Amino acid sequence: LFLIIDGFSEIRESYSKDDDKGDIQTFIRMNLPTGVLITSRSPLPPSVESSLGSKVCYRLLDLDEGTLRPFLASHLKKRAADLSRLTEELNEFLPHLPRMPLMLKLVATVFDENGTIPRQRVALFDEYTRVLFRPSVTNLNDASGFPYALRHLTRHTFLASGGDRELTVSQGVMLLRTIKDVLADFRINTLPVDLVGFFVHAGIYRRNGDNLRFFHDSYESYLGANALEAEFREQKFDMVRQCAGNLRLIEMWDFFLELLSSEPDKRRLEEALANFNSFTGRADDSVATN
């Protein structure tokens, strides 16, 4: 028997707490002969590391200068001759973007379609969404109904759960059914189950049996930020307040703050959070708007 714990950093804090009585470290110690493989985006807590006993650690590296150009070139179909310009724009516009395959494929896809890349991460995801739902794919001049459907799914799963990154096909079908009339107004008359299938075929979701998960967590965070922004614009602040300060939603919150870049928006957000903290008797959480 070999136990695989995939995505330790995604586990709720109540189950991954750093003490000797935590669920995972207790289970490991009770089953010492069992081999364990743990994957995590962040370092393991000391109590988990110590429970493993002897161990070997591997860290997946970002692409470096020697591997970056060949990787980008493999995803350029129309603009293979412009590889040097792509690498220059990447270093100039998005120097802090993680040099990992999924993110770089996204960059190459946008550049191959548009001939340039955006200067902000949130704009990069926006352009990628436009490329995914371009008219040649959807047969619609305005395909904004597809991102709307994805935002709806993300709002009622990822955000509503406080950071759980998965849903079932049946959940997706039921959620899409609630906005069937709205989607029809966007000229999308597809059955919910077929729309879920379209999102899987487009590479947005990965399907494993009845479970769906986004091809990359950052894209889900981006869509969650868009859903949150839409409610913010409508002055619906309940979900905004629910998400503020949640460490499991920190990447989504960063995207959200990028979307609210104007000073009036920032002031309105501070007021909404301050009023909530005052009403509930909580101390003002300045980290939420920094």
Short mmCIF file of C-alpha atoms in Angstrom, two decimals:
data_model
loop_
_atom_site.label_atom_id
_atom_site.label_comp_id
_atom_site.label_asym_id
_atom_site.label_seq_id
_atom_site.Cartn_x
_atom_site.Cartn_y
_atom_site.Cartn_z
CA LEU A 1 0.00 0.00 0.00
CA PHE A 2 1.30 3.45 -0.92
CA LEU A 3 -0.55 6.56 0.24
CA ILE A 4 -0.63 9.67 -1.96
CA ILE A 5 -1.77 12.99 -0.45
CA ASP A 6 -2.07 15.26 -3.46
CA GLY A 7 -2.27 18.99 -2.73
CA PHE A 8 -1.55 19.27 0.99
CA SER A 9 -1.62 23.08 0.71
CA GLU A 10 -5.27 22.88 -0.43
CA ILE A 11 -6.45 21.10 2.74
CA ARG A 12 -8.56 23.11 5.18
CA GLU A 13 -6.59 24.45 8.14
CA SER A 14 -8.75 22.52 10.60
CA TYR A 15 -7.38 19.27 9.15
CA SER A 16 -3.78 20.35 8.45
CA LYS A 17 -3.04 22.16 11.72
CA ASP A 18 0.57 22.09 12.83
CA ASP A 19 0.52 20.05 16.01
CA ASP A 20 1.12 16.43 16.96
CA LYS A 21 -2.62 15.67 16.95
CA GLY A 22 -3.24 16.75 13.35
CA ASP A 23 -5.16 14.23 11.27
CA ILE A 24 -2.47 13.58 8.66
CA GLN A 25 0.53 13.31 10.96
CA THR A 26 -1.43 11.06 13.35
CA PHE A 27 -2.45 8.77 10.49
CA ILE A 28 1.13 8.58 9.18
CA ARG A 29 2.51 7.65 12.60
CA MET A 30 -0.17 4.98 13.07
CA ASN A 31 0.74 3.41 9.71
CA LEU A 32 4.53 3.72 9.69
CA PRO A 33 5.22 0.80 7.31
CA THR A 34 3.07 2.52 4.68
CA GLY A 35 4.89 4.60 2.05
CA VAL A 36 3.67 8.18 1.73
CA LEU A 37 3.96 10.71 -1.11
CA ILE A 38 2.83 14.27 -0.33
CA THR A 39 2.57 17.06 -2.90
CA SER A 40 2.24 20.66 -1.77
CA ARG A 41 2.68 24.18 -3.14
CA SER A 42 3.99 25.38 0.22
CA PRO A 43 6.44 23.80 2.71
CA LEU A 44 4.99 21.11 4.95
CA PRO A 45 4.45 22.02 8.62
CA PRO A 46 7.26 20.76 10.91
CA SER A 47 4.92 18.31 12.64
CA VAL A 48 4.06 16.63 9.32
CA GLU A 49 7.70 16.51 8.23
CA SER A 50 8.78 14.94 11.52
CA SER A 51 6.06 12.28 11.28
CA LEU A 52 7.51 11.08 7.96
CA GLY A 53 10.77 9.95 9.51
CA SER A 54 13.30 9.34 6.74
CA LYS A 55 12.30 11.21 3.58
CA VAL A 56 13.42 12.46 0.20
CA CYS A 57 12.22 15.87 -1.04
CA TYR A 58 11.88 16.95 -4.66
CA ARG A 59 11.05 20.44 -5.88
CA LEU A 60 9.72 21.03 -9.40
CA LEU A 61 11.69 23.91 -10.87
CA ASP A 62 10.42 26.71 -13.08
CA LEU A 63 11.63 26.71 -16.67
CA ASP A 64 15.00 28.45 -16.97
CA GLU A 65 16.61 30.41 -19.80
CA GLY A 66 17.82 27.22 -21.44
CA THR A 67 14.38 25.56 -21.54
CA LEU A 68 12.09 28.59 -21.83
CA ARG A 69 12.51 29.34 -25.55
CA PRO A 70 12.02 25.76 -26.79
CA PHE A 71 8.93 25.41 -24.63
CA LEU A 72 7.36 28.65 -25.90
CA ALA A 73 8.28 27.78 -29.49
CA SER A 74 6.36 24.50 -29.25
CA HIS A 75 3.13 26.46 -28.67
CA LEU A 76 3.57 29.04 -31.43
CA LYS A 77 1.74 28.08 -34.62
CA LYS A 78 1.20 31.40 -36.42
CA ARG A 79 4.08 33.46 -35.03
CA ALA A 80 6.99 31.03 -34.68
CA ALA A 81 9.29 33.64 -36.22
CA ASP A 82 8.45 36.09 -33.40
CA LEU A 83 9.78 33.92 -30.57
CA SER A 84 12.43 36.48 -29.56
CA ARG A 85 9.83 39.24 -29.30
CA LEU A 86 7.62 36.99 -27.14
CA THR A 87 10.45 36.29 -24.68
CA GLU A 88 11.32 40.00 -24.55
CA GLU A 89 7.70 40.98 -23.80
CA LEU A 90 7.41 38.22 -21.21
CA ASN A 91 10.47 39.51 -19.34
CA GLU A 92 9.40 43.14 -19.67
CA PHE A 93 5.65 42.95 -19.04
CA LEU A 94 5.28 39.94 -16.75
CA PRO A 95 8.61 39.47 -14.93
CA HIS A 96 6.94 37.98 -11.84
CA LEU A 97 4.72 35.49 -13.67
CA PRO A 98 5.65 31.94 -12.53
CA ARG A 99 7.77 30.27 -15.24
CA MET A 100 5.74 27.08 -15.10
CA PRO A 101 4.38 25.15 -18.11
CA LEU A 102 0.68 25.87 -17.68
CA MET A 103 1.19 29.63 -17.26
CA LEU A 104 3.66 29.86 -20.13
CA LYS A 105 1.37 27.90 -22.43
CA LEU A 106 -1.30 30.47 -21.63
CA VAL A 107 1.12 33.31 -22.52
CA ALA A 108 2.14 31.64 -25.79
CA THR A 109 -1.49 31.02 -26.77
CA VAL A 110 -2.41 34.68 -26.27
CA PHE A 111 0.69 35.91 -28.12
CA ASP A 112 0.11 33.50 -31.02
CA GLU A 113 -3.40 34.90 -31.44
CA ASN A 114 -2.79 38.62 -30.78
CA GLY A 115 0.87 39.22 -31.52
CA THR A 116 1.49 40.70 -28.08
CA ILE A 117 0.87 39.95 -24.41
CA PRO A 118 -0.80 42.13 -21.75
CA ARG A 119 1.16 43.98 -19.11
CA GLN A 120 -0.90 42.65 -16.17
CA ARG A 121 -1.68 39.14 -15.03
CA VAL A 122 -5.41 39.78 -14.83
CA ALA A 123 -5.36 41.15 -18.40
CA LEU A 124 -3.49 38.03 -19.51
CA PHE A 125 -6.27 35.79 -18.22
CA ASP A 126 -8.85 38.08 -19.79
CA GLU A 127 -7.17 37.78 -23.19
CA TYR A 128 -6.83 34.03 -22.78
CA THR A 129 -10.58 33.82 -22.17
CA ARG A 130 -11.21 35.79 -25.37
CA VAL A 131 -9.00 33.38 -27.27
CA LEU A 132 -10.80 30.35 -25.81
CA PHE A 133 -14.21 31.63 -26.86
CA ARG A 134 -13.27 33.30 -30.16
CA PRO A 135 -15.97 33.33 -32.88
CA SER A 136 -14.27 30.58 -34.91
CA VAL A 137 -14.80 28.24 -31.95
CA THR A 138 -18.22 29.32 -30.67
CA ASN A 139 -19.85 30.59 -33.91
CA LEU A 140 -20.93 33.64 -31.91
CA ASN A 141 -19.73 37.21 -32.50
CA ASP A 142 -20.28 37.89 -28.81
CA ALA A 143 -19.47 34.83 -26.72
CA SER A 144 -19.61 36.56 -23.34
CA GLY A 145 -22.23 34.05 -22.16
CA PHE A 146 -19.58 31.34 -21.75
CA PRO A 147 -17.44 33.31 -19.27
CA TYR A 148 -20.67 34.28 -17.51
CA ALA A 149 -21.52 30.60 -17.07
CA LEU A 150 -18.02 29.85 -15.73
CA ARG A 151 -18.22 32.76 -13.28
CA HIS A 152 -21.58 31.47 -12.06
CA LEU A 153 -20.14 28.00 -11.47
CA THR A 154 -17.09 29.39 -9.71
CA ARG A 155 -19.09 31.78 -7.53
CA HIS A 156 -21.38 29.01 -6.23
CA THR A 157 -18.65 26.42 -5.69
CA PHE A 158 -15.14 27.81 -5.13
CA LEU A 159 -16.19 31.09 -3.49
CA ALA A 160 -19.26 29.84 -1.64
CA SER A 161 -17.30 26.96 -0.10
CA GLY A 162 -14.48 29.23 1.04
CA GLY A 163 -11.89 27.72 -1.30
CA ASP A 164 -12.80 24.13 -2.20
CA ARG A 165 -11.42 23.56 -5.70
CA GLU A 166 -13.65 20.88 -7.18
CA LEU A 167 -17.23 20.23 -8.23
CA THR A 168 -19.15 17.31 -9.64
CA VAL A 169 -20.73 17.10 -13.06
CA SER A 170 -24.17 16.91 -11.44
CA GLN A 171 -23.42 20.08 -9.44
CA GLY A 172 -22.40 21.83 -12.62
CA VAL A 173 -25.53 20.72 -14.45
CA MET A 174 -27.83 21.87 -11.64
CA LEU A 175 -26.09 25.24 -11.32
CA LEU A 176 -26.21 25.88 -15.06
CA ARG A 177 -29.88 24.95 -15.14
CA THR A 178 -30.63 27.85 -12.77
CA ILE A 179 -29.33 30.35 -15.36
CA LYS A 180 -30.72 28.61 -18.44
CA ASP A 181 -32.90 31.59 -19.42
CA VAL A 182 -30.02 34.03 -19.03
CA LEU A 183 -27.78 31.86 -21.18
CA ALA A 184 -30.52 31.73 -23.81
CA ASP A 185 -30.40 35.54 -23.90
CA PHE A 186 -26.70 35.13 -24.74
CA ARG A 187 -27.75 32.80 -27.61
CA ILE A 188 -26.52 29.74 -25.73
CA ASN A 189 -29.25 27.11 -25.90
CA THR A 190 -27.06 24.11 -25.11
CA LEU A 191 -28.20 21.58 -22.53
CA PRO A 192 -26.31 22.05 -19.23
CA VAL A 193 -24.64 18.64 -19.50
CA ASP A 194 -23.44 19.46 -23.02
CA LEU A 195 -22.15 22.84 -21.86
CA VAL A 196 -20.13 21.10 -19.14
CA GLY A 197 -18.80 18.77 -21.83
CA PHE A 198 -17.84 21.77 -23.97
CA PHE A 199 -15.85 23.28 -21.10
CA VAL A 200 -14.04 19.95 -20.63
CA HIS A 201 -13.32 19.67 -24.37
CA ALA A 202 -11.99 23.26 -24.38
CA GLY A 203 -9.51 22.30 -21.68
CA ILE A 204 -11.01 24.55 -18.99
CA TYR A 205 -11.97 21.67 -16.73
CA ARG A 206 -10.23 18.34 -16.24
CA ARG A 207 -12.72 15.53 -15.67
CA ASN A 208 -12.00 12.50 -13.50
CA GLY A 209 -15.10 10.36 -13.32
CA ASP A 210 -17.86 12.62 -11.99
CA ASN A 211 -15.41 15.21 -10.65
CA LEU A 212 -14.39 18.43 -12.39
CA ARG A 213 -11.41 20.63 -11.62
CA PHE A 214 -10.00 23.63 -13.46
CA PHE A 215 -6.97 23.02 -15.65
CA HIS A 216 -5.14 25.50 -13.42
CA ASP A 217 -6.06 26.85 -10.00
CA SER A 218 -5.07 30.39 -11.00
CA TYR A 219 -7.70 30.46 -13.74
CA GLU A 220 -10.35 29.48 -11.20
CA SER A 221 -9.07 32.25 -8.92
CA TYR A 222 -9.32 34.71 -11.81
CA LEU A 223 -12.92 33.72 -12.57
CA GLY A 224 -13.77 33.92 -8.88
CA ALA A 225 -12.40 37.47 -8.79
CA ASN A 226 -14.55 38.37 -11.79
CA ALA A 227 -17.62 36.95 -10.09
CA LEU A 228 -16.78 38.90 -6.94
CA GLU A 229 -16.25 42.10 -8.94
CA ALA A 230 -19.68 41.72 -10.58
CA GLU A 231 -21.37 41.57 -7.18
CA PHE A 232 -19.24 44.46 -5.93
CA ARG A 233 -20.41 46.61 -8.88
CA GLU A 234 -24.00 45.78 -7.95
CA GLN A 235 -23.21 46.80 -4.34
CA LYS A 236 -23.78 43.27 -3.09
CA PHE A 237 -21.08 42.97 -0.45
CA ASP A 238 -21.98 39.77 1.43
CA MET A 239 -19.70 37.50 -0.60
CA VAL A 240 -16.96 40.16 -0.66
CA ARG A 241 -17.00 40.26 3.14
CA GLN A 242 -17.09 36.47 3.34
CA CYS A 243 -13.98 36.17 1.16
CA ALA A 244 -11.95 38.98 2.77
CA GLY A 245 -9.13 37.62 4.91
CA ASN A 246 -9.64 33.98 3.86
CA LEU A 247 -6.12 32.66 3.27
CA ARG A 248 -7.45 29.91 1.00
CA LEU A 249 -8.71 32.64 -1.34
CA ILE A 250 -5.63 34.86 -1.22
CA GLU A 251 -4.78 34.46 -4.93
CA MET A 252 -8.38 35.21 -5.88
CA TRP A 253 -8.30 38.29 -3.63
CA ASP A 254 -5.13 39.53 -5.37
CA PHE A 255 -6.90 39.26 -8.73
CA PHE A 256 -9.91 41.06 -7.23
CA LEU A 257 -7.77 43.97 -6.06
CA GLU A 258 -6.22 44.23 -9.53
CA LEU A 259 -9.71 44.55 -10.98
CA LEU A 260 -10.53 47.30 -8.46
CA SER A 261 -7.51 49.41 -9.32
CA SER A 262 -9.18 52.84 -9.26
CA GLU A 263 -9.12 54.96 -6.11
CA PRO A 264 -12.95 55.27 -5.90
CA ASP A 265 -13.23 51.46 -6.04
CA LYS A 266 -10.61 51.04 -3.32
CA ARG A 267 -12.39 53.53 -1.06
CA ARG A 268 -15.74 51.82 -1.58
CA LEU A 269 -14.18 48.45 -0.72
CA GLU A 270 -12.59 49.84 2.44
CA GLU A 271 -15.93 51.34 3.46
CA ALA A 272 -17.79 48.08 2.82
CA LEU A 273 -15.32 46.09 4.92
CA ALA A 274 -15.10 48.75 7.64
CA ASN A 275 -18.88 48.91 7.98
CA PHE A 276 -19.04 45.14 8.24
CA ASN A 277 -16.30 44.99 10.87
CA SER A 278 -17.98 47.76 12.84
CA PHE A 279 -21.37 46.05 12.66
CA THR A 280 -20.03 42.67 13.78
CA GLY A 281 -17.68 44.10 16.39
CA ARG A 282 -14.60 42.75 14.63
CA ALA A 283 -11.30 44.59 14.45
CA ASP A 284 -10.57 46.23 11.12
CA ASP A 285 -8.63 43.79 8.93
CA SER A 286 -6.28 46.04 6.99
CA VAL A 287 -4.71 43.09 5.15
CA ALA A 288 -7.87 42.72 3.08
CA THR A 289 -7.25 45.88 1.06
CA ASN A 290 -3.44 45.97 1.01
#
